[in-house]
XYZ file of C-alpha atoms in Angstrom:
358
model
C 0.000 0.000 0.000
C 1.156 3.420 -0.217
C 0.987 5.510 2.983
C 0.530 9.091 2.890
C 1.351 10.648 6.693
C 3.611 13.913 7.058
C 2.971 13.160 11.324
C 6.605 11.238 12.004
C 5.245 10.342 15.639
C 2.050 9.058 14.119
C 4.036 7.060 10.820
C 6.904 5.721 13.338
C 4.223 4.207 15.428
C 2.424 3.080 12.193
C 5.446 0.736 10.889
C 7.293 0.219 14.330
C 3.379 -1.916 15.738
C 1.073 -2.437 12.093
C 3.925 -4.945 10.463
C 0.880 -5.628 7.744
C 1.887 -1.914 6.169
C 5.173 -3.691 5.142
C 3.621 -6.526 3.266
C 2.106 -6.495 -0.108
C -1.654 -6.772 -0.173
C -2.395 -9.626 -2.517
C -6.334 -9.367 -3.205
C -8.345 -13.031 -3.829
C -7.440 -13.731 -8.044
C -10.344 -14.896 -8.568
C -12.590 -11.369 -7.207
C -9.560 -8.843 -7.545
C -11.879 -6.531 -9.674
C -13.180 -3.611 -8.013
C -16.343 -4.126 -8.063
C -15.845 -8.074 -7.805
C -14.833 -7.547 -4.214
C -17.765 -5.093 -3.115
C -20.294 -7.555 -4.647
C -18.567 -11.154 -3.291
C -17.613 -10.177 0.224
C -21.580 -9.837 0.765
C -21.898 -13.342 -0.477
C -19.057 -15.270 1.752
C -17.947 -13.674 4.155
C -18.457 -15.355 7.760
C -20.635 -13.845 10.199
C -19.107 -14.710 13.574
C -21.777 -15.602 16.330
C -21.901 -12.239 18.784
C -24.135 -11.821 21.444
C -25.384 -7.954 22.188
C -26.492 -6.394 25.120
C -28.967 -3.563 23.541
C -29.309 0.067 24.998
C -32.112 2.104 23.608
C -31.150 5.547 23.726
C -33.859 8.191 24.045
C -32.584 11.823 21.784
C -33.534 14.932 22.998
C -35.503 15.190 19.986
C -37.877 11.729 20.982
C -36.353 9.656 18.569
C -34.061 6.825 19.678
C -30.956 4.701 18.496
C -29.788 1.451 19.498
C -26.474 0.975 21.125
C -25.222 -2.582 20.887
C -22.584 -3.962 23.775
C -20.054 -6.351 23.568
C -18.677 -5.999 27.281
C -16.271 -9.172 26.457
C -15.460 -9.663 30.091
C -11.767 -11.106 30.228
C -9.068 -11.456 32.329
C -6.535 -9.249 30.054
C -8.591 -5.873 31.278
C -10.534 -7.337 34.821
C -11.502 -3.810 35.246
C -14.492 -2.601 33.039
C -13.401 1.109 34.218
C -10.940 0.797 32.465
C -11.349 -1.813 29.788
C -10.239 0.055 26.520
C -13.689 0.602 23.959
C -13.971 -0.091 20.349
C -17.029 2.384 19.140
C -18.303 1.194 15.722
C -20.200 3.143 13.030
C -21.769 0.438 10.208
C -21.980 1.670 6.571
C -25.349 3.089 5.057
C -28.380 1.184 6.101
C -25.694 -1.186 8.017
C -26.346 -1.892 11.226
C -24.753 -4.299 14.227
C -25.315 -7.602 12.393
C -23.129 -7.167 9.467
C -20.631 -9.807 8.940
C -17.590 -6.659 8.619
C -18.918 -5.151 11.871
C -19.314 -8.867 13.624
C -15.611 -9.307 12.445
C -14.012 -6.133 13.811
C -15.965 -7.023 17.255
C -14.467 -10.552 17.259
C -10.916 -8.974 16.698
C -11.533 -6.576 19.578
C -12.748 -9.320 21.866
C -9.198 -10.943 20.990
C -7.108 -8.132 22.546
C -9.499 -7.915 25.467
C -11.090 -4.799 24.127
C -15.092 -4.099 25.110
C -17.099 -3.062 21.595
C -20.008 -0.959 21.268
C -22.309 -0.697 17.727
C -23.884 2.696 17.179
C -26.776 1.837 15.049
C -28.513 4.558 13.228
C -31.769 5.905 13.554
C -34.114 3.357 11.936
C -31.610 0.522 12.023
C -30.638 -2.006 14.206
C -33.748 -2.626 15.868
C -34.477 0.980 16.714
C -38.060 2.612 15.594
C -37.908 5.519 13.678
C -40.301 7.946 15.689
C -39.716 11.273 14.540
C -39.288 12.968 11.323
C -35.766 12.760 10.984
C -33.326 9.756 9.639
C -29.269 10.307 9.708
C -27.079 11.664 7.150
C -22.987 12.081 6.806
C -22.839 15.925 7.360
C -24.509 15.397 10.979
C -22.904 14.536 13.985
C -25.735 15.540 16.905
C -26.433 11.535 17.633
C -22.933 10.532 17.574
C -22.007 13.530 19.933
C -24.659 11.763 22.350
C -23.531 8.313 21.326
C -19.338 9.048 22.652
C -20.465 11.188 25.725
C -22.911 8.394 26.779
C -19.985 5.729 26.621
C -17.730 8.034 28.431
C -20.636 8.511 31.396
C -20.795 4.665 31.732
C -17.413 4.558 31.662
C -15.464 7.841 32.187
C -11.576 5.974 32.836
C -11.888 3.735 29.492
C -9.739 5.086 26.540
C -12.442 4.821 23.166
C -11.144 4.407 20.017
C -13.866 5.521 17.229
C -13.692 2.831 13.933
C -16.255 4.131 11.318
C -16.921 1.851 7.827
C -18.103 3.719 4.771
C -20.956 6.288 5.562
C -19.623 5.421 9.239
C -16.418 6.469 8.899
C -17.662 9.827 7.045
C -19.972 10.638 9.960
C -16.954 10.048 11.967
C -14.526 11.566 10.141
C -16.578 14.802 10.390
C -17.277 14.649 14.017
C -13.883 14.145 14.270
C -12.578 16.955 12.217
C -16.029 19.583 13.534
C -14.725 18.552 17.629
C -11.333 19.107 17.096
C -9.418 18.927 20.241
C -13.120 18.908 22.049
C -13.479 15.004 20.663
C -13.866 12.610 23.422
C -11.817 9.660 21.384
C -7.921 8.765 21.643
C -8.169 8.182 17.987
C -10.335 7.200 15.095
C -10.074 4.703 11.822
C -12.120 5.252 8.466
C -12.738 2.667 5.938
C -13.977 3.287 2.209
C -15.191 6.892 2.694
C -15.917 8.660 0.201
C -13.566 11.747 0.663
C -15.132 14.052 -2.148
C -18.962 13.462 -2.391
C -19.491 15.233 -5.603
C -16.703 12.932 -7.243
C -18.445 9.829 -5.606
C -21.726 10.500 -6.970
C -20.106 10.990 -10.379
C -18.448 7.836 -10.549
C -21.868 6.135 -9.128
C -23.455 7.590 -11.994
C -21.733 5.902 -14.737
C -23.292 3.628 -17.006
C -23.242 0.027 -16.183
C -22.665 -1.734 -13.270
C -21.843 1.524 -11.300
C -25.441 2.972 -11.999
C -27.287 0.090 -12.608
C -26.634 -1.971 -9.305
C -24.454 -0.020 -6.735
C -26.247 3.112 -7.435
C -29.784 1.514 -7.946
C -29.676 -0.612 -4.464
C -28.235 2.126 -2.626
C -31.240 4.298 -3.395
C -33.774 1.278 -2.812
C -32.554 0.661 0.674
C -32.651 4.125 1.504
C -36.622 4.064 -0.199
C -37.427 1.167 1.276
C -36.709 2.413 4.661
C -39.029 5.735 4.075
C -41.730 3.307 2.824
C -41.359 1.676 6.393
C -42.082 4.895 7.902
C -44.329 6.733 5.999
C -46.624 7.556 8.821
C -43.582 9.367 10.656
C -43.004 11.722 7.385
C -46.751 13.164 6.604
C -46.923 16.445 6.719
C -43.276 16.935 7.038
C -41.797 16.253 3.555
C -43.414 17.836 0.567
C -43.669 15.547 -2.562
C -43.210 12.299 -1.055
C -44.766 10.160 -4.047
C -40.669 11.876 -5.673
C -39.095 10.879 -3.083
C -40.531 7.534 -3.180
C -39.366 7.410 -6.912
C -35.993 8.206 -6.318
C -33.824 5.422 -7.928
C -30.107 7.304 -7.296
C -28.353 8.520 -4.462
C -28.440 12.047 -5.856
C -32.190 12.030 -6.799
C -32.814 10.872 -2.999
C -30.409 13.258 -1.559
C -32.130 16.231 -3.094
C -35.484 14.941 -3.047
C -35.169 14.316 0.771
C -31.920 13.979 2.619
C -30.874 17.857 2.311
C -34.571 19.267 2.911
C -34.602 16.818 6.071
C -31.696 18.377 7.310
C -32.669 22.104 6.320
C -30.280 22.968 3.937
C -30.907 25.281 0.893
C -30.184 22.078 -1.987
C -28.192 19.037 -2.323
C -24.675 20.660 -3.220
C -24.623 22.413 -0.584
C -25.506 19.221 1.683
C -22.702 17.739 -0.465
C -19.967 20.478 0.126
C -20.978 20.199 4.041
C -20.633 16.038 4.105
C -17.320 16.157 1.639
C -14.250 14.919 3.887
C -10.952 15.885 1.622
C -11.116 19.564 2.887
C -11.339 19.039 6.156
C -8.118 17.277 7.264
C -6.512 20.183 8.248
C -8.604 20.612 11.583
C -7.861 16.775 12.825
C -6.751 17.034 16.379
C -6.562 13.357 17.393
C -4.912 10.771 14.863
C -6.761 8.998 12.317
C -6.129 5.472 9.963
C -8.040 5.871 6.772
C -7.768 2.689 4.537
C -9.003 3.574 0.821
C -8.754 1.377 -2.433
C -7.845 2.927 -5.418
C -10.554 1.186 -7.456
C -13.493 1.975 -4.808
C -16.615 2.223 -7.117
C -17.927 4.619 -4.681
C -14.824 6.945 -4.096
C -12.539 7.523 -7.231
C -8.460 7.346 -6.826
C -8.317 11.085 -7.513
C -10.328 12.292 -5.363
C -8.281 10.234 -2.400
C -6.292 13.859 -0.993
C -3.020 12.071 -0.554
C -1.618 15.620 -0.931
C -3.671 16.959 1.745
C -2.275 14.211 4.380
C 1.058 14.935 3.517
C 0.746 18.789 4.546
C -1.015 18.025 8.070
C -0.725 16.190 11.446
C -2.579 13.694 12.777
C -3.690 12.150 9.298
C -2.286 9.054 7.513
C -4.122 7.370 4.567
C -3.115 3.992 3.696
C -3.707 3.216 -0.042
C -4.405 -0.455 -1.652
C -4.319 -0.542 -5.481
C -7.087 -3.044 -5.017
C -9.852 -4.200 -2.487
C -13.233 -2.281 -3.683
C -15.296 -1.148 -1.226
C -15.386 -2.698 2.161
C -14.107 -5.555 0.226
C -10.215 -5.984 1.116
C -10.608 -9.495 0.107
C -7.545 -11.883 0.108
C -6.209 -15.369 0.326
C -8.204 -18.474 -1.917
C -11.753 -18.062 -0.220
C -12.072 -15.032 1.723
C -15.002 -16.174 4.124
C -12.400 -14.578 7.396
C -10.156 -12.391 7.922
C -9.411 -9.659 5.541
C -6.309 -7.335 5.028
C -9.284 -4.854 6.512
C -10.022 -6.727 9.479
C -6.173 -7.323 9.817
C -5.334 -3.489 9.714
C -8.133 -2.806 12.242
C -6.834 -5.439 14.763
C -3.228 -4.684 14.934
C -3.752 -0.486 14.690
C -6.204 -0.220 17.562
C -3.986 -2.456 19.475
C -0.897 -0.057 18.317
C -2.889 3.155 19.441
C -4.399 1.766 22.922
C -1.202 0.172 23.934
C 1.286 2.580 22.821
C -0.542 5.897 21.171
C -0.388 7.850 24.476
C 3.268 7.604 24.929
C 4.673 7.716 21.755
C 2.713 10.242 19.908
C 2.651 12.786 23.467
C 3.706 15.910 21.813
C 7.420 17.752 23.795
C-alpha cells in the first residue's frame, strides 16, 4: 500500500506496531476486480456468532438509536473502568449484524477490548419515531452516542472505527470537535472523501449505476416506505421521493430538505471529507482502495495528508469497497479486518506515549 502521513510520531508508530503496512496486499485472483470484491464479500464472508447487550437511547428530539454492547469480560482488562472501547459506526443502512462489523468485534474481543455498535436511527432494531433519519454531514447523535460511553465509563480510553458512511460521519465529528473530541483516535474505511466525485463515478453507465447506485437508493426508499406515517406532513412531494432510484435524486429529493439545507450541493460540500483534514486534532487510519466504485483514486487527498498532522491514509491498489478481500476463499479475515486489529492495538497500547507531543 502506499501511505501518505507527514505526522513522524504518528508514521513511526504506524510501521514500528502495524507490520501488515510492510507486506504487499495480494487481493483473492479470482474477485480482484473492483467491483468483484464489493459484490462477493456480501456473499461469503463469515458472520461470527456475537451476542449484544442492547441500549435504547432516548434523543432529545424523541427519537431513539440502538447501542449494541459487547462488554467481552476477560481477564486481560478485569476492570471494566478501564477496559479500553472499540465504538463502531456500520456503513449506510448497516447496522450491528453485518458480517464486517461482527468481524471487527471478534478482533476486539481478541485483545481484550469491550465493543459498542452505534446503530442509526431506523436501524438495528431501533423505531424511527420522529421525522428525521441520519445523514454524513450530521454529527448531533454521535455527539450523544461518545459522551454516553464516556458517562458509563469515564476511565476507558475509546477508540472511534467508522466503515463507509460510518467512517464519514466520523470523520466529520472528528474533524467539527477538534481537540473537544472525546476519542484517543479514530479509523475510516472506504469513505468517500469528495462526495461530488463519488456521486459521479456512481453515476456511470453500467454496473456503477445500474446496481451499486440503484440498491443504494432502494434501501434508503425502502426504509421511508417503512415509515411513511412518521413523514406526513413533514416532507413535501413524497410520491418523488418515493421514486428516487439514485443517491443524488434521494439526496435532493429528501436527505438535504430533512436536514434544512438550501439544496443538495450544498448538503454535499458540508458532508465532503478531503477539505477538512486540516482541523484533525486526534490521529486517524483511513484505509481507501484505489478502485473503490464509490470513491474515485483522484479524489483520495493524498496531498492533503502529507501537509497536516494527525492524518495518515493507507492506499491499496485493489480491495473495492469494504471488500479488502484476500487469500483463496475469503469467508475470514481480511487485510481490513487485519489493519483494524493490529492499529487499535498499536494506538491503545502505545498511542499515548509515543505520539505525546514535547
Amino acid at each position: 500500500p502506499r501511505i501518505a502521513c507527514k505526522d513522524e510520531r504518528f508514521r513511526k508508530l504506524l510501521f514500528d506496531y502495524c507490520p501488515i503496512l510492510s507486506e504487499k496486499f495480494r487481493p483473492t485472483i479470482w474477485c480482484f476486480e473492483s467491483r468483484a470484491q464489493t459484490i462477493v464479500r456480501l456473499l461469503v464472508k463469515s458472520h461470527p456468532r456475537i451476542t449484544y447487550d442492547s441500549e435504547i437511547l432516548v434523543l432529545p428530539d424523541g427519537g431513539q438509536i440502538v447501542l449494541d454492547w459487547y462488554e467481552n469480560r476477560n481477564d486481560k482488562f478485569p476492570d471494566p473502568q478501564t477496559r479500553p472501547t472499540v465504538l463502531l459506526l456500520p456503513g449506510l443502512t448497516g447496522s450491528s449484524s453485518e458480517s464486517y462489523i461482527l468481524h471487527m468485534v471478534k478482533e476486539a474481543a481478541e485483545h481484550g477490548y469491550r465493543s459498542v455498535v452505534f446503530n442509526n436511527r431506523g436501524n438495528g432494531g431501533a423505531k424511527l419515531l420522529t421525522p428525521r433519519t441520519y445523514c454524513a454531514a450530521n454529527v448531533e447523535d454521535l455527539k450523544l452516542v461518545i459522551d454516553t460511553i464516556k458517562s458509563h465509563y469515564p476511565a476507558a480510553p475509546v477508540i472511534a472505527v467508522g466503515v463507509s458512511l460510518g467512517g464519514m460521519i466520523l470523520f466529520r465529528y472528528l474533524s467539527k470537535m477538534g481537540s473537544a473530541c472525546r476519542v484517543e483516535a479514530g479509523m475510516c474505511i472506504s469513505v468517500a472523501w469528495n462526495v461530488f466525485e463519488s456521486v459521479v463515478e456512481l453515476e456511470k453507465p453500467g454496473l456503477n449505476r445500474h446496481v451499486l447506485n440503484r440498491s443504494l437508493a432502494k434501501g434508503l426508499v425502502e426504509g421511508i416506505k417503512q415509515n411513511m406515517h412518521i413523514f406526513d406532513n413533514h416532507v413535501e412531494n413524497m410520491e418523488d421521493v418515493l421514486q428516487s432510484t439514485t443517491i443524488r435524486e434521494f439526496d435532493t429529493r429528501f436527505t438535504s430538505k430533512m436536514f434544512g439545507y438550501s439544496s443538495c450541493e450544498e448538503y454535499y460540500k458540508d458532508a465532503c471529507l478531503h477539505d477538512k483534514i486540516h482541523s484533525l486534532k486526534v490521529p486517524v487510519l483511513v484505509l481507501s482502495a484505489e478502485d473503490d466504485p464509490f470513491s474515485p483514486s483522484h479524489a483520495i487527498p493524498v496531498e492533503e495528508a502529507e501537509q497536516h498532522d494527525n492524518i495518515a491514509i493507507v492506499v491499496t491498489s485493489h480491495g473495492g469497497h469494504i471488500g479488502f478481500m484476500e487469500g483463496w476463499y475469503p469467508r475470514h479475515r481480511t487485510y481490513m479486518d487485519r489493519l483494524y486489529s493490529q492499529y487499535i492495538k498499536a494506538m491503545f497500547t502505545y498511542g499515548s506515549t509515543h505520539l505525546k507531543q514535547d
